[in-house]
Amino acid sequence: MGVEGCTKCIKYMLFFFNFIFWLAGGVILGVALWLRHDPQTSNLLGVEFEGAQPPNTFYISVHILIGVGAVMMVVGFLGCYGAIQESQCLLGTFFACLVILFACEVAAGIWGFMHKDTVSKEMTNFYDSVYDKATVQSLTETDKEKTKAAASVLKIFHETLNCCGKGVGSGVFSLITDKLGLTDVCPSKGVSINCHSRINELFSDKIYLIGIAALVVAVIMIFEMIFSMVLCCGIRNSPVY
């Protein structure tokens, strides 16, 4: 026999929440892997221009998410096993892991809120530098190889995001220079949507996904910490032990 009454109910509730926690870890791991290998972000973050690459802040966050998802799956399994076995040692270890994970998540959330616009700003600055090399300087640049390299990188941005230019004016300018044969940077569809908006939309949407996932996991973790401590106290006070 094990725990009885309300404590037994808490035991199965803890098992249920741990199972959800384990599934959440799997979902976060899957989403992180998708973000890491998403064609749009991979194309943009994989380009290189004059030895410089786009800022890797976004990928750092994604790699952290991959680690968090894997750890959550391990901790979730530990919690499920500890609840079924009614082991104070496993439940205590599980609680300690939850506290550490929760503290890390809160710290990461604060850092992410403070730097939520950093990724899009860094990518926008990188795009602007490439754009100036490929278009504005193409009219006076003597080194045609550098201009051609910049144009090829810019083409990747435009084709991937289906945009052209830093704003409406620069987009129209690029379309005109393309038609005159001076450049070849805008998408074949001839769109005039500016790339600043597209870059901001791309990374902002993905950051919101990360934030929603983190909030759901934080709520589950709070319930798990409460239930694990209640169950651990119930096991300790059980007459069977």
XYZ file of C-alpha atoms in Angstrom:
241
model
C 0.000 0.000 0.000
C 0.989 3.616 -0.435
C -0.566 6.975 0.259
C -4.339 7.202 0.600
C -7.113 9.778 0.334
C -6.330 13.282 -0.894
C -2.616 12.525 -1.043
C -3.293 9.691 -3.475
C -5.297 12.096 -5.627
C -2.351 14.526 -5.565
C -0.064 11.674 -6.579
C -2.005 11.063 -9.785
C -2.423 14.777 -10.429
C 1.341 15.169 -10.142
C 1.808 12.280 -12.552
C -0.622 13.937 -14.971
C 1.124 17.335 -14.772
C 4.511 15.652 -15.165
C 3.267 13.889 -18.252
C 2.088 17.264 -19.625
C 5.474 18.720 -18.636
C 7.242 15.915 -20.494
C 5.068 16.554 -23.550
C 5.738 20.300 -23.280
C 9.458 19.555 -23.273
C 9.013 17.533 -26.436
C 7.003 20.344 -28.049
C 9.625 22.964 -27.109
C 12.378 20.728 -28.448
C 10.440 20.246 -31.689
C 9.676 23.972 -32.064
C 13.310 24.865 -31.356
C 14.526 22.404 -33.986
C 11.994 23.843 -36.433
C 13.201 27.387 -35.699
C 16.790 26.217 -36.157
C 16.103 24.634 -39.553
C 13.295 26.892 -40.812
C 14.120 27.726 -44.476
C 13.552 31.470 -44.058
C 15.781 31.964 -41.017
C 18.370 29.460 -42.280
C 18.691 31.281 -45.597
C 19.077 34.678 -43.945
C 21.338 33.687 -41.066
C 23.499 31.468 -43.238
C 24.660 34.149 -45.668
C 28.123 35.687 -45.511
C 29.346 39.019 -46.831
C 32.980 40.160 -46.803
C 33.795 37.701 -44.042
C 30.924 38.950 -41.854
C 27.823 36.953 -40.994
C 24.410 38.077 -39.696
C 24.149 38.359 -35.880
C 23.755 34.982 -34.191
C 21.666 36.217 -31.245
C 18.606 34.408 -32.586
C 20.440 31.100 -32.954
C 21.874 31.401 -29.436
C 18.317 31.663 -28.097
C 17.225 28.691 -30.209
C 20.121 26.530 -28.991
C 19.196 27.391 -25.406
C 15.626 26.304 -26.168
C 16.872 22.985 -27.532
C 18.758 22.358 -24.286
C 15.750 23.400 -22.178
C 13.421 21.081 -24.093
C 15.758 18.116 -23.646
C 16.217 18.807 -19.921
C 12.443 19.187 -19.471
C 11.851 15.749 -20.976
C 14.380 14.181 -18.608
C 12.990 16.025 -15.563
C 9.413 15.202 -16.561
C 10.244 11.497 -16.744
C 11.970 11.740 -13.362
C 8.854 13.335 -11.863
C 6.513 10.729 -13.350
C 8.639 7.868 -12.050
C 9.054 9.469 -8.630
C 5.298 10.031 -8.284
C 4.391 6.446 -9.217
C 7.103 4.958 -6.984
C 6.238 7.394 -4.154
C 9.941 8.015 -3.651
C 10.847 10.971 -1.434
C 14.377 10.993 -2.834
C 13.216 11.207 -6.470
C 10.538 13.760 -5.639
C 13.060 15.891 -3.745
C 15.471 15.729 -6.692
C 12.610 16.542 -9.045
C 11.619 19.576 -6.947
C 15.211 20.854 -6.898
C 15.450 20.500 -10.677
C 12.164 22.369 -11.081
C 13.358 25.248 -8.906
C 16.556 25.557 -10.962
C 14.646 25.381 -14.254
C 12.085 27.921 -13.064
C 14.807 30.353 -11.948
C 16.578 29.973 -15.309
C 13.314 30.502 -17.170
C 12.499 33.674 -15.222
C 16.025 35.016 -15.858
C 15.774 34.136 -19.559
C 12.328 35.762 -19.741
C 13.616 39.011 -18.223
C 16.613 39.013 -20.578
C 14.372 38.255 -23.564
C 11.935 41.062 -22.673
C 14.801 43.548 -22.365
C 16.308 42.471 -25.706
C 13.134 41.548 -27.611
C 13.954 43.972 -30.443
C 17.680 43.217 -30.590
C 17.500 40.385 -33.141
C 15.433 42.309 -35.700
C 17.535 45.488 -35.225
C 20.808 43.624 -35.695
C 19.482 41.863 -38.790
C 18.129 45.153 -40.165
C 21.526 46.835 -39.710
C 23.229 43.932 -41.498
C 20.712 44.179 -44.331
C 21.255 47.945 -44.648
C 25.014 47.552 -44.959
C 24.609 44.938 -47.698
C 21.953 47.008 -49.460
C 24.180 50.097 -49.589
C 27.018 48.033 -51.050
C 24.839 46.360 -53.663
C 22.770 49.314 -54.883
C 23.890 52.795 -53.835
C 27.589 52.085 -54.292
C 27.042 50.071 -57.466
C 26.894 53.309 -59.441
C 30.373 54.412 -58.284
C 32.037 51.184 -57.060
C 35.132 50.300 -59.032
C 35.446 46.823 -57.544
C 32.702 45.029 -59.453
C 33.371 41.731 -57.684
C 32.471 43.161 -54.283
C 29.346 44.751 -55.704
C 28.336 41.468 -57.330
C 28.870 39.565 -54.066
C 26.741 42.089 -52.180
C 24.022 41.855 -54.820
C 23.883 38.056 -54.529
C 23.508 38.272 -50.730
C 20.841 40.961 -51.113
C 18.996 38.786 -53.608
C 18.783 36.033 -50.984
C 17.137 38.468 -48.549
C 14.672 39.687 -51.160
C 13.718 36.279 -52.531
C 13.376 34.745 -49.058
C 11.288 37.557 -47.572
C 9.557 38.581 -50.818
C 10.525 42.228 -50.313
C 12.766 44.890 -51.811
C 14.476 47.933 -50.336
C 14.756 49.629 -46.951
C 11.596 51.651 -47.549
C 9.105 52.533 -50.265
C 11.518 54.974 -51.927
C 14.497 52.606 -51.932
C 12.288 49.755 -53.117
C 11.123 51.751 -56.124
C 14.723 52.849 -56.758
C 15.883 49.213 -56.784
C 13.068 48.217 -59.129
C 14.070 50.991 -61.554
C 17.776 50.106 -61.470
C 16.850 46.461 -62.037
C 14.811 47.376 -65.101
C 17.661 49.535 -66.407
C 20.037 46.580 -65.986
C 22.236 48.361 -63.449
C 21.371 45.915 -60.659
C 19.614 42.588 -60.174
C 18.475 42.485 -56.561
C 14.671 42.630 -56.394
C 12.542 39.466 -56.584
C 11.311 38.421 -60.007
C 7.740 39.216 -58.878
C 8.694 42.890 -58.630
C 7.301 43.510 -55.125
C 7.842 46.865 -53.424
C 7.227 45.885 -49.765
C 10.151 47.138 -47.692
C 12.417 44.570 -46.058
C 12.602 46.332 -42.694
C 8.965 45.426 -42.065
C 9.471 41.852 -43.282
C 12.500 41.294 -41.052
C 10.678 42.673 -38.028
C 7.611 40.505 -38.714
C 9.691 37.364 -39.224
C 11.632 37.504 -35.968
C 8.896 39.129 -33.851
C 6.459 36.316 -34.682
C 8.983 33.676 -33.695
C 9.863 35.467 -30.445
C 6.162 35.557 -29.529
C 5.989 31.792 -30.078
C 8.900 31.332 -27.676
C 7.255 33.631 -25.110
C 3.919 31.791 -25.208
C 5.642 28.424 -24.796
C 7.679 29.728 -21.847
C 4.560 31.118 -20.115
C 2.662 27.826 -20.431
C 5.625 25.863 -19.094
C 6.054 28.283 -16.152
C 2.427 27.768 -15.060
C 2.816 23.973 -15.244
C 6.039 24.147 -13.236
C 4.381 26.116 -10.424
C 1.663 23.481 -10.051
C 4.247 20.699 -10.163
C 6.369 22.260 -7.425
C 3.309 22.557 -5.176
C 2.099 19.023 -5.833
C 5.550 17.466 -5.459
C 6.045 19.039 -2.021
C 2.538 18.067 -0.865
C 3.056 14.499 -2.061
C 6.503 14.297 -0.477
C 5.065 15.458 2.885
C 2.186 13.020 2.501
C 4.574 10.116 1.921
C 6.630 11.117 4.947
C 3.547 11.270 7.193
C 1.990 8.095 5.811
C 1.668 5.332 8.473
C 2.820 2.797 5.873
C 6.290 4.274 6.060
